[in-house]
Short mmCIF file of N, CA and C in Angstrom, two decimals:
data_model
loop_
_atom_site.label_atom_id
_atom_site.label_comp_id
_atom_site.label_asym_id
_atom_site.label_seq_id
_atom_site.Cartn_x
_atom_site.Cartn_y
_atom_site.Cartn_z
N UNK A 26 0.84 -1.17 0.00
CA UNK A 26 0.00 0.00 0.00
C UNK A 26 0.89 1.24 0.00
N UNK A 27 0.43 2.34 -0.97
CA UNK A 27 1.13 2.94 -0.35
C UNK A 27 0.08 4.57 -0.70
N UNK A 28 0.86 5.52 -0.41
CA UNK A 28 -0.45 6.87 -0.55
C UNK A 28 0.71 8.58 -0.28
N UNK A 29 -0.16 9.30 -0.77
CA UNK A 29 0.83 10.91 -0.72
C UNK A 29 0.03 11.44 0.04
N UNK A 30 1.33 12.26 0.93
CA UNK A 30 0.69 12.67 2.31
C UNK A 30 1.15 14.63 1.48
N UNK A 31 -0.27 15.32 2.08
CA UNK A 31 0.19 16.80 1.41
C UNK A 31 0.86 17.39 3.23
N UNK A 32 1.71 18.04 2.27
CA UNK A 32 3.08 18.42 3.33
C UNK A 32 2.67 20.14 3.71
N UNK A 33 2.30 20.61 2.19
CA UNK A 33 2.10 21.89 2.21
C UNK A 33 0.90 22.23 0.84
N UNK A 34 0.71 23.58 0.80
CA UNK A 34 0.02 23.98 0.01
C UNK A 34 0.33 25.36 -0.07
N UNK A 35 0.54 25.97 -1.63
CA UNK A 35 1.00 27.34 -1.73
C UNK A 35 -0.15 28.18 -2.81
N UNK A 36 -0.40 29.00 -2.32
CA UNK A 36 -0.06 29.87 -1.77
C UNK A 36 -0.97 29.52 -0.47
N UNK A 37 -0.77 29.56 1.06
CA UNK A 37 -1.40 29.10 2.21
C UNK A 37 -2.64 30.02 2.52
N UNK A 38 -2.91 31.07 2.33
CA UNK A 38 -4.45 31.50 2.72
C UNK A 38 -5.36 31.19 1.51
N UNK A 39 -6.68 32.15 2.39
CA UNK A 39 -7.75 31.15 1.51
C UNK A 39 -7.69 32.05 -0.09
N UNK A 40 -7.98 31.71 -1.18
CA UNK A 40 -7.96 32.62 -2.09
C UNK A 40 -9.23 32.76 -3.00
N UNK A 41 -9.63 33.62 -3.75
CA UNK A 41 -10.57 33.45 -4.40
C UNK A 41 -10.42 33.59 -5.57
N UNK A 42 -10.75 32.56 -6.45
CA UNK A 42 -10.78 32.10 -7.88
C UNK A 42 -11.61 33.35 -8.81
N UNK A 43 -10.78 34.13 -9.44
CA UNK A 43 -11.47 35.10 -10.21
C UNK A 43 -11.17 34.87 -11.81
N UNK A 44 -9.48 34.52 -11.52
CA UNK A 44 -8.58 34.54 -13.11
C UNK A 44 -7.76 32.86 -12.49
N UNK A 45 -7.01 32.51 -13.60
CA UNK A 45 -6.32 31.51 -13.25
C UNK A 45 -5.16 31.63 -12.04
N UNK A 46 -4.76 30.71 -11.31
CA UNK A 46 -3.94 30.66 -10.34
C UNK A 46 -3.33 29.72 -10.43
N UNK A 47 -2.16 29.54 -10.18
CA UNK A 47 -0.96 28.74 -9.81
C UNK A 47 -1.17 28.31 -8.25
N UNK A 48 -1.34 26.79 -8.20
CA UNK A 48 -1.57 26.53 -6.80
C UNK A 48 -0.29 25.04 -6.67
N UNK A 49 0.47 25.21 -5.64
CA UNK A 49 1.43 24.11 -5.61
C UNK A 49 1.42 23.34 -4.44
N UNK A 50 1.11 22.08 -4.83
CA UNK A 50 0.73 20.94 -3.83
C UNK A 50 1.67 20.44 -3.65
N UNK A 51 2.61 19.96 -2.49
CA UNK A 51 3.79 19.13 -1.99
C UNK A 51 3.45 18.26 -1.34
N UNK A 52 3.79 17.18 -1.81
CA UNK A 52 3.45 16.11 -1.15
C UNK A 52 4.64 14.65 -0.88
N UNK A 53 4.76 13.52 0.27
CA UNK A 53 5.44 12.88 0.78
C UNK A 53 4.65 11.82 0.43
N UNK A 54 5.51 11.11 -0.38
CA UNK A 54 5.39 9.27 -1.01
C UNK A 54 5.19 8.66 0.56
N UNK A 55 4.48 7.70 1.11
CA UNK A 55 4.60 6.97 2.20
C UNK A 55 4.37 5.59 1.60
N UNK A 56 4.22 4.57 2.37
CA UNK A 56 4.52 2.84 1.95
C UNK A 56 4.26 2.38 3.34
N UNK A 57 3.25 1.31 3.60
CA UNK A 57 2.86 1.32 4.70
C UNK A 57 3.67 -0.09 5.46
N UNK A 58 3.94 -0.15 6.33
CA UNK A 58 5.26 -1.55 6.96
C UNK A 58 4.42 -2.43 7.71
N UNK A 59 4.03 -2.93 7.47
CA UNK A 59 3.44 -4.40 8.60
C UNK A 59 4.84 -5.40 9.50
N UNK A 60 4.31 -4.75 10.52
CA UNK A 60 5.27 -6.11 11.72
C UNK A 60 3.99 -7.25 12.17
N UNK A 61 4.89 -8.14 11.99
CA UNK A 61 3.50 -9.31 12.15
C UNK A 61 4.87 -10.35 13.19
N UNK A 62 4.18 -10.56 14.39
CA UNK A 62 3.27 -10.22 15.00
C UNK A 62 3.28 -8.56 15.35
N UNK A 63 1.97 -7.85 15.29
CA UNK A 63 2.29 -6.57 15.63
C UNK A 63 2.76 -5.93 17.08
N UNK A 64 4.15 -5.94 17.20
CA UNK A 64 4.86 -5.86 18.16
C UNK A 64 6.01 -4.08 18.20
N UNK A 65 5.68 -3.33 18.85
CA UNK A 65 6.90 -2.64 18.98
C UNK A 65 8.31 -2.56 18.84
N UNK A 66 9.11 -2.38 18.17
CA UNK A 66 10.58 -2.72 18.01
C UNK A 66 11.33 -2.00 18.05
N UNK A 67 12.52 -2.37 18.82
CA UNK A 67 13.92 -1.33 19.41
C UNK A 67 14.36 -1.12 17.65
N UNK A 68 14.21 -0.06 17.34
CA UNK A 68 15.08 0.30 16.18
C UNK A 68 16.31 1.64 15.70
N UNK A 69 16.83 1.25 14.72
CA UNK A 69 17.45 3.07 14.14
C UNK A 69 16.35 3.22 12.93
N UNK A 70 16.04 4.33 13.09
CA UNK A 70 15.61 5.08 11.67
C UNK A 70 16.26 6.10 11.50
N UNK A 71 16.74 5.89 10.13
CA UNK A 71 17.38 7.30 9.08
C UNK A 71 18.64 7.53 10.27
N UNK A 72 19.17 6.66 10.96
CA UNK A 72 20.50 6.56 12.14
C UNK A 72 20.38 6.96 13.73
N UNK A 73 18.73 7.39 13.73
CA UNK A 73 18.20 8.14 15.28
C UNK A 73 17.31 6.62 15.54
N UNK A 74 17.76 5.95 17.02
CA UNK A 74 17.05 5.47 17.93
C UNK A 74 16.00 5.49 18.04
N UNK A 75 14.91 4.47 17.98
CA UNK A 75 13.40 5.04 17.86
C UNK A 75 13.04 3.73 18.16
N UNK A 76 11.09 3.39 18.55
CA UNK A 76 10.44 2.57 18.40
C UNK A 76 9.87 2.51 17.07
N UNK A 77 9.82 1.44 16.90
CA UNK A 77 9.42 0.91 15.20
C UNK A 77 7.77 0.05 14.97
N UNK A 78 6.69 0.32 14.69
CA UNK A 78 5.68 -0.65 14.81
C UNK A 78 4.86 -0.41 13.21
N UNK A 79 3.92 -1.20 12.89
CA UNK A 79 3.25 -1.45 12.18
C UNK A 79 2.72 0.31 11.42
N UNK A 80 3.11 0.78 10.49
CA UNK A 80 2.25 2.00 10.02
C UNK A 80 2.71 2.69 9.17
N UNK A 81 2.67 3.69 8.59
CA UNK A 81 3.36 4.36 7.29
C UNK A 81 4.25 5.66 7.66
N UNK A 82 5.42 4.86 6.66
CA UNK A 82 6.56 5.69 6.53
C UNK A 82 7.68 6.27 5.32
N UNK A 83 7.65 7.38 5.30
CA UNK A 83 8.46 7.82 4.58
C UNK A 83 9.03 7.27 3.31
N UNK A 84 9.33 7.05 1.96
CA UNK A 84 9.66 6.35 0.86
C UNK A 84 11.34 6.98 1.35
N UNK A 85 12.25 6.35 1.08
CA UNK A 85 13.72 6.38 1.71
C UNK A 85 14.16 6.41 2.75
N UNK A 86 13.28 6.28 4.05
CA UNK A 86 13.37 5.72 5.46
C UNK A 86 14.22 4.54 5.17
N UNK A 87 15.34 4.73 6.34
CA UNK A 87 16.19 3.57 6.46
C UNK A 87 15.90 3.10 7.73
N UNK A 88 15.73 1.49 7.45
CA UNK A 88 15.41 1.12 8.91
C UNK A 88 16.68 0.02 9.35
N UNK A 89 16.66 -0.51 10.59
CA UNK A 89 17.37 -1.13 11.14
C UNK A 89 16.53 -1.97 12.57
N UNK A 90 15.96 -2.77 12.28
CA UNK A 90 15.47 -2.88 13.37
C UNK A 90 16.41 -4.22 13.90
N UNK A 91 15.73 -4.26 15.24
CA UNK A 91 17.30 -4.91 16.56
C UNK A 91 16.40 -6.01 17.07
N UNK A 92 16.94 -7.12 17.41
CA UNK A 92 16.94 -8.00 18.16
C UNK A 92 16.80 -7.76 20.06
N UNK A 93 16.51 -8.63 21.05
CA UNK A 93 16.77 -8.24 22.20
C UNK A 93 15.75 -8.14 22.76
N UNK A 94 15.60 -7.16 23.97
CA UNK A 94 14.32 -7.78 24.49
C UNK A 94 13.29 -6.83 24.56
N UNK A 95 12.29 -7.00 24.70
CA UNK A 95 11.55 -6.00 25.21
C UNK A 95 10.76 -6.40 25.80
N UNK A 96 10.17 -4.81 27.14
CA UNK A 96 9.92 -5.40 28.28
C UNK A 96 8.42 -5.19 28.16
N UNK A 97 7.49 -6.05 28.79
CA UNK A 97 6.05 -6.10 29.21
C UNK A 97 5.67 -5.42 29.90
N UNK A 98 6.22 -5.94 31.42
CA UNK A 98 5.53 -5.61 32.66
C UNK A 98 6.17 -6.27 33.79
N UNK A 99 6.83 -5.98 34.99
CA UNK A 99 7.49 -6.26 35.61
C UNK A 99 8.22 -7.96 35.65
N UNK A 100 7.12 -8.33 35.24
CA UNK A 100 7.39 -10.24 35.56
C UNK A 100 7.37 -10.62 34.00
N UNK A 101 7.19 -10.20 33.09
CA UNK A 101 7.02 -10.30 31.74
C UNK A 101 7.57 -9.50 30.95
N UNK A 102 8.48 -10.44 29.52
CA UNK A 102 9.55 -9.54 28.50
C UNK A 102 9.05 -10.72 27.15
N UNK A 103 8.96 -10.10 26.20
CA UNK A 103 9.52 -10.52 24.55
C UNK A 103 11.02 -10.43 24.39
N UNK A 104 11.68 -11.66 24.20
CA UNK A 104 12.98 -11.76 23.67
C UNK A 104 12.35 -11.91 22.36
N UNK A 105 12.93 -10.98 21.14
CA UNK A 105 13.35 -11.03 20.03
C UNK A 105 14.62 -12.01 19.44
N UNK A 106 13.94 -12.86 19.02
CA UNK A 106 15.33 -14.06 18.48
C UNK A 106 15.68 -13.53 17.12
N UNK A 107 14.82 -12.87 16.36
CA UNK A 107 14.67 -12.65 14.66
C UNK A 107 13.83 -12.00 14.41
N UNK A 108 14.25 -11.11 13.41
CA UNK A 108 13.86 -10.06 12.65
C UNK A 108 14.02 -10.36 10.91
N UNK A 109 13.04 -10.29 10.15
CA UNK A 109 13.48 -10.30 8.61
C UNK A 109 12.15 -9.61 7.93
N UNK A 110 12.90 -9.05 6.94
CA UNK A 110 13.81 -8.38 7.35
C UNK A 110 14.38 -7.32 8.38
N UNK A 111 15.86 -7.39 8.60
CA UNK A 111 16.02 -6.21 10.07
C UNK A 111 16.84 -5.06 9.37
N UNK A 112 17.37 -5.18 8.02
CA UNK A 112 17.71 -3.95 7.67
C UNK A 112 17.09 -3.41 5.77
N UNK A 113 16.56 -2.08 5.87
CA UNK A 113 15.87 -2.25 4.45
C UNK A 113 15.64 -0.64 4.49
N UNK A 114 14.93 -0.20 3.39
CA UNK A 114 14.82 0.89 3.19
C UNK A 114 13.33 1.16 2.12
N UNK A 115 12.49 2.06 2.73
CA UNK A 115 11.13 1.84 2.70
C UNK A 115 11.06 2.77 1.22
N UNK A 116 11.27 1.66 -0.30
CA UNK A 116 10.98 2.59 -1.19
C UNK A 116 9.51 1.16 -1.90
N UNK A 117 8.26 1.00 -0.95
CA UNK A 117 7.82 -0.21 -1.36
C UNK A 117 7.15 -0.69 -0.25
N UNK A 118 5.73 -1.24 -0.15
CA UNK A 118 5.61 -1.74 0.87
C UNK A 118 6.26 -2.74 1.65
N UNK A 119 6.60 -2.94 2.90
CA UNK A 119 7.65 -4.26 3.02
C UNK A 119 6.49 -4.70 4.60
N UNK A 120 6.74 -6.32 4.28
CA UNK A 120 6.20 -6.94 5.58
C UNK A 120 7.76 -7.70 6.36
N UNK A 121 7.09 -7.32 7.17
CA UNK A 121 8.83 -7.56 8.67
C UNK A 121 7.91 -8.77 9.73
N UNK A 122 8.71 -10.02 9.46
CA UNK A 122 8.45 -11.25 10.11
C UNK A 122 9.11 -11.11 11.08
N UNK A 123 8.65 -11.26 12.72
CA UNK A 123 9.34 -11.27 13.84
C UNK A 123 8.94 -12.35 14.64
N UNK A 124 10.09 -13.26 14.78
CA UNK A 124 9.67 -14.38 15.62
C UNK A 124 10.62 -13.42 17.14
N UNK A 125 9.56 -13.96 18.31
CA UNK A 125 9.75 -13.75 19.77
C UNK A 125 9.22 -15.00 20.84
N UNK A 126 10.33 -14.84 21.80
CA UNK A 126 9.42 -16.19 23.02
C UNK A 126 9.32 -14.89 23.91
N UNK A 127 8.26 -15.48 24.37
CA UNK A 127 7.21 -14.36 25.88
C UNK A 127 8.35 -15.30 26.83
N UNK A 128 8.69 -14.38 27.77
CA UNK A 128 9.49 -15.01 28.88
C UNK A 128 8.66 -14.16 30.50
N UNK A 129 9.12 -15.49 31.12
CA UNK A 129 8.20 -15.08 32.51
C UNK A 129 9.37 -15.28 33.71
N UNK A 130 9.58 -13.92 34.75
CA UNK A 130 10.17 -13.81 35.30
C UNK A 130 9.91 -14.58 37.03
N UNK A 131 10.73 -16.14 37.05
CA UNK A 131 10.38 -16.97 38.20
C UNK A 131 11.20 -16.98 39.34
N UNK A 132 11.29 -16.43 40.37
CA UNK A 132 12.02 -16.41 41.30
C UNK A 132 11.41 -17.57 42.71
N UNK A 133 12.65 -18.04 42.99
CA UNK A 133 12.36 -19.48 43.69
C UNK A 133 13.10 -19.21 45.18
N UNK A 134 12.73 -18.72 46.14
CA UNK A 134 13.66 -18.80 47.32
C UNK A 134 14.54 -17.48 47.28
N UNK A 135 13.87 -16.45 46.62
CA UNK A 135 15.01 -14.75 46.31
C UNK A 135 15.57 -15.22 45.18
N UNK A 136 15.77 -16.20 44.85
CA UNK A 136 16.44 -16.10 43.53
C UNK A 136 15.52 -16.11 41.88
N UNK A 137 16.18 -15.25 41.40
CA UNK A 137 15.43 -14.49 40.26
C UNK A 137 15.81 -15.31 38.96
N UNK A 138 14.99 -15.37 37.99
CA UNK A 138 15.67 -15.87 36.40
C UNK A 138 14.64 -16.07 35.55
N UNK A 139 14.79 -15.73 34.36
CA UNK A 139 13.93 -15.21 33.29
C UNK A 139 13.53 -17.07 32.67
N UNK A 140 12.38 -17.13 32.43
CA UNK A 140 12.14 -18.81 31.93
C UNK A 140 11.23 -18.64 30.52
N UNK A 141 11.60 -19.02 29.72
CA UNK A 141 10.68 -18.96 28.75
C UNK A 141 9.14 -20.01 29.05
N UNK A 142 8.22 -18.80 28.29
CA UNK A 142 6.15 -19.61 28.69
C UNK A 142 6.38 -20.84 27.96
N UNK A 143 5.81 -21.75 28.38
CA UNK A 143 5.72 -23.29 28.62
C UNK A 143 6.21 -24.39 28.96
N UNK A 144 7.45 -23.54 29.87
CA UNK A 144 9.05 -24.59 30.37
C UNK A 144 8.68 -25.39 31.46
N UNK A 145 9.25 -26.09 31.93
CA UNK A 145 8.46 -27.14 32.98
C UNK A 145 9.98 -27.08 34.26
N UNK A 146 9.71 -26.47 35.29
CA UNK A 146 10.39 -26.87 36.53
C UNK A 146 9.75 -27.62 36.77
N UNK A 147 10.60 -28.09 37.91
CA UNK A 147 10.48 -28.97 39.24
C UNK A 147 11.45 -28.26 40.23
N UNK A 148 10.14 -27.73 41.24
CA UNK A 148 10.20 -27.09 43.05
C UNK A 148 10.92 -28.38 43.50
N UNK A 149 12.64 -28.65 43.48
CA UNK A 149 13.04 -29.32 44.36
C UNK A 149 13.44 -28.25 45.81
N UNK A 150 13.74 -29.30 46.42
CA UNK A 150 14.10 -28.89 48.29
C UNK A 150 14.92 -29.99 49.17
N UNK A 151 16.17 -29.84 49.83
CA UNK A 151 16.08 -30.95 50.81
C UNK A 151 15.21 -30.58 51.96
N UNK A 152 14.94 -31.19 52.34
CA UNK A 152 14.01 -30.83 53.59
C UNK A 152 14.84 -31.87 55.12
N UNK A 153 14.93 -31.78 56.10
CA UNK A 153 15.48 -32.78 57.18
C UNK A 153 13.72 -33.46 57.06
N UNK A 154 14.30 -34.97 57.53
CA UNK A 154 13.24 -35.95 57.92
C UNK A 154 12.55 -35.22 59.16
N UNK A 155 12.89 -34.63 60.17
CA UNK A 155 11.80 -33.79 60.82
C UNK A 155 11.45 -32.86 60.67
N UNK A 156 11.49 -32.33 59.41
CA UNK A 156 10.34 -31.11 59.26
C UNK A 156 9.75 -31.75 57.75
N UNK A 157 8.62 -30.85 57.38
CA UNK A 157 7.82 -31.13 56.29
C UNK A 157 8.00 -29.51 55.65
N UNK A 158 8.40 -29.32 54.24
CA UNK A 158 8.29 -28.15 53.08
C UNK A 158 7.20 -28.25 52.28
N UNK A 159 6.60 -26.67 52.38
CA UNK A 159 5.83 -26.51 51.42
C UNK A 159 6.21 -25.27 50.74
N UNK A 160 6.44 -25.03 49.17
CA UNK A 160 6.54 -23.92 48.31
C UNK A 160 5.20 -23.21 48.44
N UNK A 161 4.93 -22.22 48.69
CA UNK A 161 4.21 -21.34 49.47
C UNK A 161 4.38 -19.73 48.43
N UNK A 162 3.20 -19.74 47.57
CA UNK A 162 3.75 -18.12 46.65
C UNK A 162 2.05 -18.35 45.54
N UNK A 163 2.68 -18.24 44.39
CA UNK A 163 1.92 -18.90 42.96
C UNK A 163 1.26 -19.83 43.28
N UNK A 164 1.98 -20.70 43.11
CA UNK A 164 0.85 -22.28 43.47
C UNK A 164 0.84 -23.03 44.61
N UNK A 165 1.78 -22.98 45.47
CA UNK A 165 1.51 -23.58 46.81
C UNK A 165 1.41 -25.13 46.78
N UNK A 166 2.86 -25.53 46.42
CA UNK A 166 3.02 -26.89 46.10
C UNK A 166 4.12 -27.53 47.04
N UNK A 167 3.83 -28.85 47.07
CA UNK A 167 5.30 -29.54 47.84
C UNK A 167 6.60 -30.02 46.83
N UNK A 168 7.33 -29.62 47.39
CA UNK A 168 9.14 -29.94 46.98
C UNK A 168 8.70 -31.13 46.13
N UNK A 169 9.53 -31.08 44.96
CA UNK A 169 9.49 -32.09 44.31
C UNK A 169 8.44 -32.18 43.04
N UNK A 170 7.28 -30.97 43.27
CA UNK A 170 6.25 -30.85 42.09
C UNK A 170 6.72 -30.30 41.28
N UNK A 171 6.76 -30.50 39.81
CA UNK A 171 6.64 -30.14 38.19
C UNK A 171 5.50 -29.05 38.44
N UNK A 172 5.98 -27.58 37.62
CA UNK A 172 4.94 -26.43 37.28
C UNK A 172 5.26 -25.96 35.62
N UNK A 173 4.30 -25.46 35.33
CA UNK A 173 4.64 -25.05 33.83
C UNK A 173 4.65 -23.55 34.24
N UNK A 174 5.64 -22.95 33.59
CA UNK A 174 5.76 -21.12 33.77
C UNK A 174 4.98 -20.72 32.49
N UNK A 175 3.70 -20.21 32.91
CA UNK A 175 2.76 -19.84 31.73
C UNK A 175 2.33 -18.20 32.64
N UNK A 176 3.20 -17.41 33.16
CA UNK A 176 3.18 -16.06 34.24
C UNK A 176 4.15 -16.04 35.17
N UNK A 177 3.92 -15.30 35.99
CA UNK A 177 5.51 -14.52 36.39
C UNK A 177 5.49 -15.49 37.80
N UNK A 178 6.43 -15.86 38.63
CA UNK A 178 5.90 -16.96 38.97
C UNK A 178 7.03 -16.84 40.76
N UNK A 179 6.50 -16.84 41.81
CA UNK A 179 7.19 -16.30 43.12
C UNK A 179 7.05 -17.79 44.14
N UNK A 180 8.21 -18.41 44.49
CA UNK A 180 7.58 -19.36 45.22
C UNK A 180 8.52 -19.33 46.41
N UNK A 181 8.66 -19.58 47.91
CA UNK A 181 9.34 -19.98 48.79
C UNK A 181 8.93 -20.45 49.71
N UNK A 182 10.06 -21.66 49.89
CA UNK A 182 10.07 -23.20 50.54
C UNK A 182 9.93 -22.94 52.25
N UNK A 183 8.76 -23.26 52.54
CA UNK A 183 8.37 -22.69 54.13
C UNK A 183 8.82 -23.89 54.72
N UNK A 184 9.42 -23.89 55.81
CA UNK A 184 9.79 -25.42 56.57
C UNK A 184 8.98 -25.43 57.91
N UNK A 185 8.34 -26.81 58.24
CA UNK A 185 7.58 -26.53 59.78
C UNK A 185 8.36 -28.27 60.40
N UNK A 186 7.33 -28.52 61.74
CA UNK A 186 8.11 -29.56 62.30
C UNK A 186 6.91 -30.34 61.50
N UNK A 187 7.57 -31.58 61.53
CA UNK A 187 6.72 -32.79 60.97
C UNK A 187 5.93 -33.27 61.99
N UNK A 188 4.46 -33.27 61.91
CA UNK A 188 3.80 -33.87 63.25
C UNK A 188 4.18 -35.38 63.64
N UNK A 189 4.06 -35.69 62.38
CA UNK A 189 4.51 -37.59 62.97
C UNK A 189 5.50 -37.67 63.51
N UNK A 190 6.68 -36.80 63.49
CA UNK A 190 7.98 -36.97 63.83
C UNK A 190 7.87 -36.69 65.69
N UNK A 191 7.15 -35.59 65.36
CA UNK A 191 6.71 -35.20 67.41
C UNK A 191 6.04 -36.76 67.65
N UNK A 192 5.17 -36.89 66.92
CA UNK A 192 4.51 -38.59 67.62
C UNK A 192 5.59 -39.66 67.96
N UNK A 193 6.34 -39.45 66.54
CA UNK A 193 7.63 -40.95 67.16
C UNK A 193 8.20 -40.72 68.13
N UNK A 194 8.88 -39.37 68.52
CA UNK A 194 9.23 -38.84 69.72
C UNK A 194 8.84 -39.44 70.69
N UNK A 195 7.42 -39.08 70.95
CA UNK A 195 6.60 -39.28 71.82
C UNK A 195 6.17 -40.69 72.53
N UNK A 196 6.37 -41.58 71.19
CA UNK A 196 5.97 -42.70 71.03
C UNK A 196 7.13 -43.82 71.95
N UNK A 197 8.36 -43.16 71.52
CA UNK A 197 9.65 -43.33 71.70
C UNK A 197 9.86 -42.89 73.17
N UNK A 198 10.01 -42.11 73.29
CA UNK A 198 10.29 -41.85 74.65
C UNK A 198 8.86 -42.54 75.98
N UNK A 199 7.87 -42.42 75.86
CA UNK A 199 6.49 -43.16 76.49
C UNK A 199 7.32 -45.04 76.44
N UNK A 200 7.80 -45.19 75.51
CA UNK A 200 8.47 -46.78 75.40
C UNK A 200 9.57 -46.93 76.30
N UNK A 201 10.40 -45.80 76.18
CA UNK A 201 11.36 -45.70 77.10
C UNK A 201 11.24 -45.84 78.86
N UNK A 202 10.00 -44.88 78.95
CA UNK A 202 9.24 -44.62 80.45
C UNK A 202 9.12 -46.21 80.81
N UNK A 203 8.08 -46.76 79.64
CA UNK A 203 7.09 -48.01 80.24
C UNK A 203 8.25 -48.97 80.27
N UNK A 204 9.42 -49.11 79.70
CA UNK A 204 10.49 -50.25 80.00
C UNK A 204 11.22 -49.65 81.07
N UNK A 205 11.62 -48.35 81.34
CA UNK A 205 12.51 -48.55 82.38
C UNK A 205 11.29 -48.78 83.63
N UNK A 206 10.30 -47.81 84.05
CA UNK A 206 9.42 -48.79 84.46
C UNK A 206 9.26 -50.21 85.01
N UNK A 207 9.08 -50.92 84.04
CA UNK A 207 9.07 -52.18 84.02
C UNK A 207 10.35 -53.14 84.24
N UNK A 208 11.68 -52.18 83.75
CA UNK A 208 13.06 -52.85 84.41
C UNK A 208 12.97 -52.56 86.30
N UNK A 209 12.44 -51.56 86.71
CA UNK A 209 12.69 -51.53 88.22
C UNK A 209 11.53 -52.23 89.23
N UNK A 210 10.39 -52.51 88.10
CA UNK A 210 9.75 -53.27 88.96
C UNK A 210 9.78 -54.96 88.93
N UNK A 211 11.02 -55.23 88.05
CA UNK A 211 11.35 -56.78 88.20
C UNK A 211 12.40 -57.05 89.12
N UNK A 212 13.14 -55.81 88.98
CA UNK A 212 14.36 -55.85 90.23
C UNK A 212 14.09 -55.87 91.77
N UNK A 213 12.69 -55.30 91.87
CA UNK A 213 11.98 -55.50 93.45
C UNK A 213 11.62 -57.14 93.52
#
C-alpha cells in the first residue's frame, strides 16, 4: 500500500478564484510496513534510535530494526530471536516477520531468572526428615512438584516440624518410660 501525504500547500491563505492561479501541492510518497506479530521494536531510523511498529513511513526511510528484548511488565519480556527483514529501506511496501518467546520472570527462594512460557520446573528442596516443606507463593506446592511457567511466577520453601515426627518422639520416649518402668519393677 502505499499513498501521498500533502506536506504543504502554496499559496497558504484562503484565495478566491477570479482569473487563473498557480496553486502548488507538496506532497510525501509513504509505503505502509506491517510487523506481524504486531509488536513494537527497538530500532534506528534514518540513524536516530526510535520505536518501530506497524504503520506508514516515509519512501527512503532507512530502517534497522534490533533483536533483544523487550519489556512487558514487571514479571514479563519478549525476547526477540529474529527479525526479517532487520535492515531495508522503505521505497515499497515491506512486511517484517518477527519471531519472539514471551518469557516469565520466576524467582524461587530470592532467587530471580527469566524462563521462557511453557518450560516445565520442578520445586526441588532438601528438607530434614523432621520437618515437612511446602513452596508457598503462585501455586503452593510440595518440593518435588513439576509447574509449567505460563506467568511470572514467586515461590518460597516454608519449613515446619513434621507432626509424625513429634509422635515418634513421643511414642519413643512413652516406650522408654514403660520399659525402664518395668526394668525396676522386676528388680523389686
Amino acid at each position: 500500500m502505499e499513498r501521498y501525504v500533502i506536506v504543504s500547500v502554496t499559496p497558504s491563505m484562503s484565495i478566491i478564484v477570479n482569473s487563473s492561479e498557480a496553486i502548488h501541492v507538496n506532497t510525501v510518497l509513504q509505503y505502509y510496513v506491517n510487523v506481524s506479530p504486531n509488536i513494537t521494536l527497538n530500532a534506528l531510523i534514518n540513524g536516530t534510535s526510535s520505536k518501530f511498529s506497524s504503520g506508514w513511513y516515509n519512501a527512503g526511510t532507512n530502517v534497522y530494526l534490533k533483536t533483544g528484548i523487550i519489556p512487558i511488565s514487571n514479571g514479563e519480556r519478549l525476547l526477540v530471536t529474529s527479525v526479517s527483514p532487520q535492515s531495508f529501506t522503505v521505497n515499497s511496501p515491506v512486511n517484517v516477520k518477527v519471531t519472539a518467546v514471551t518469557q516469565y520472570l520466576v524467582t524461587i527462594n530470592g532467587q530471580s531468572s527469566w524462563y521462557n512460557a511453557g518450560c516445565k520446573i520442578t520445586l526441588n528442596a532438601s528438607v530434614p526428615f523432621y520437618d515437612i516443606g511446602m513452596f508457598k507463593g503462585t501455586y503452593n506446592v510440595s518440593p518435588g512438584t513439576t509447574i509449567t511457567v505460563n506467568q511470572p511466577i514467586t515461590e518460597t520453601l516454608v519449613e515446619s516440624i513434621n507432626p509424625l515426627f513429634i509422635i515418634l518422639i513421643i511414642v519413643i520416649v512413652i516406650a522408654i518410660v514403660v520399659g525402664l518402668i518395668m526394668a525396676m519393677r522386676r528388680k523389686r
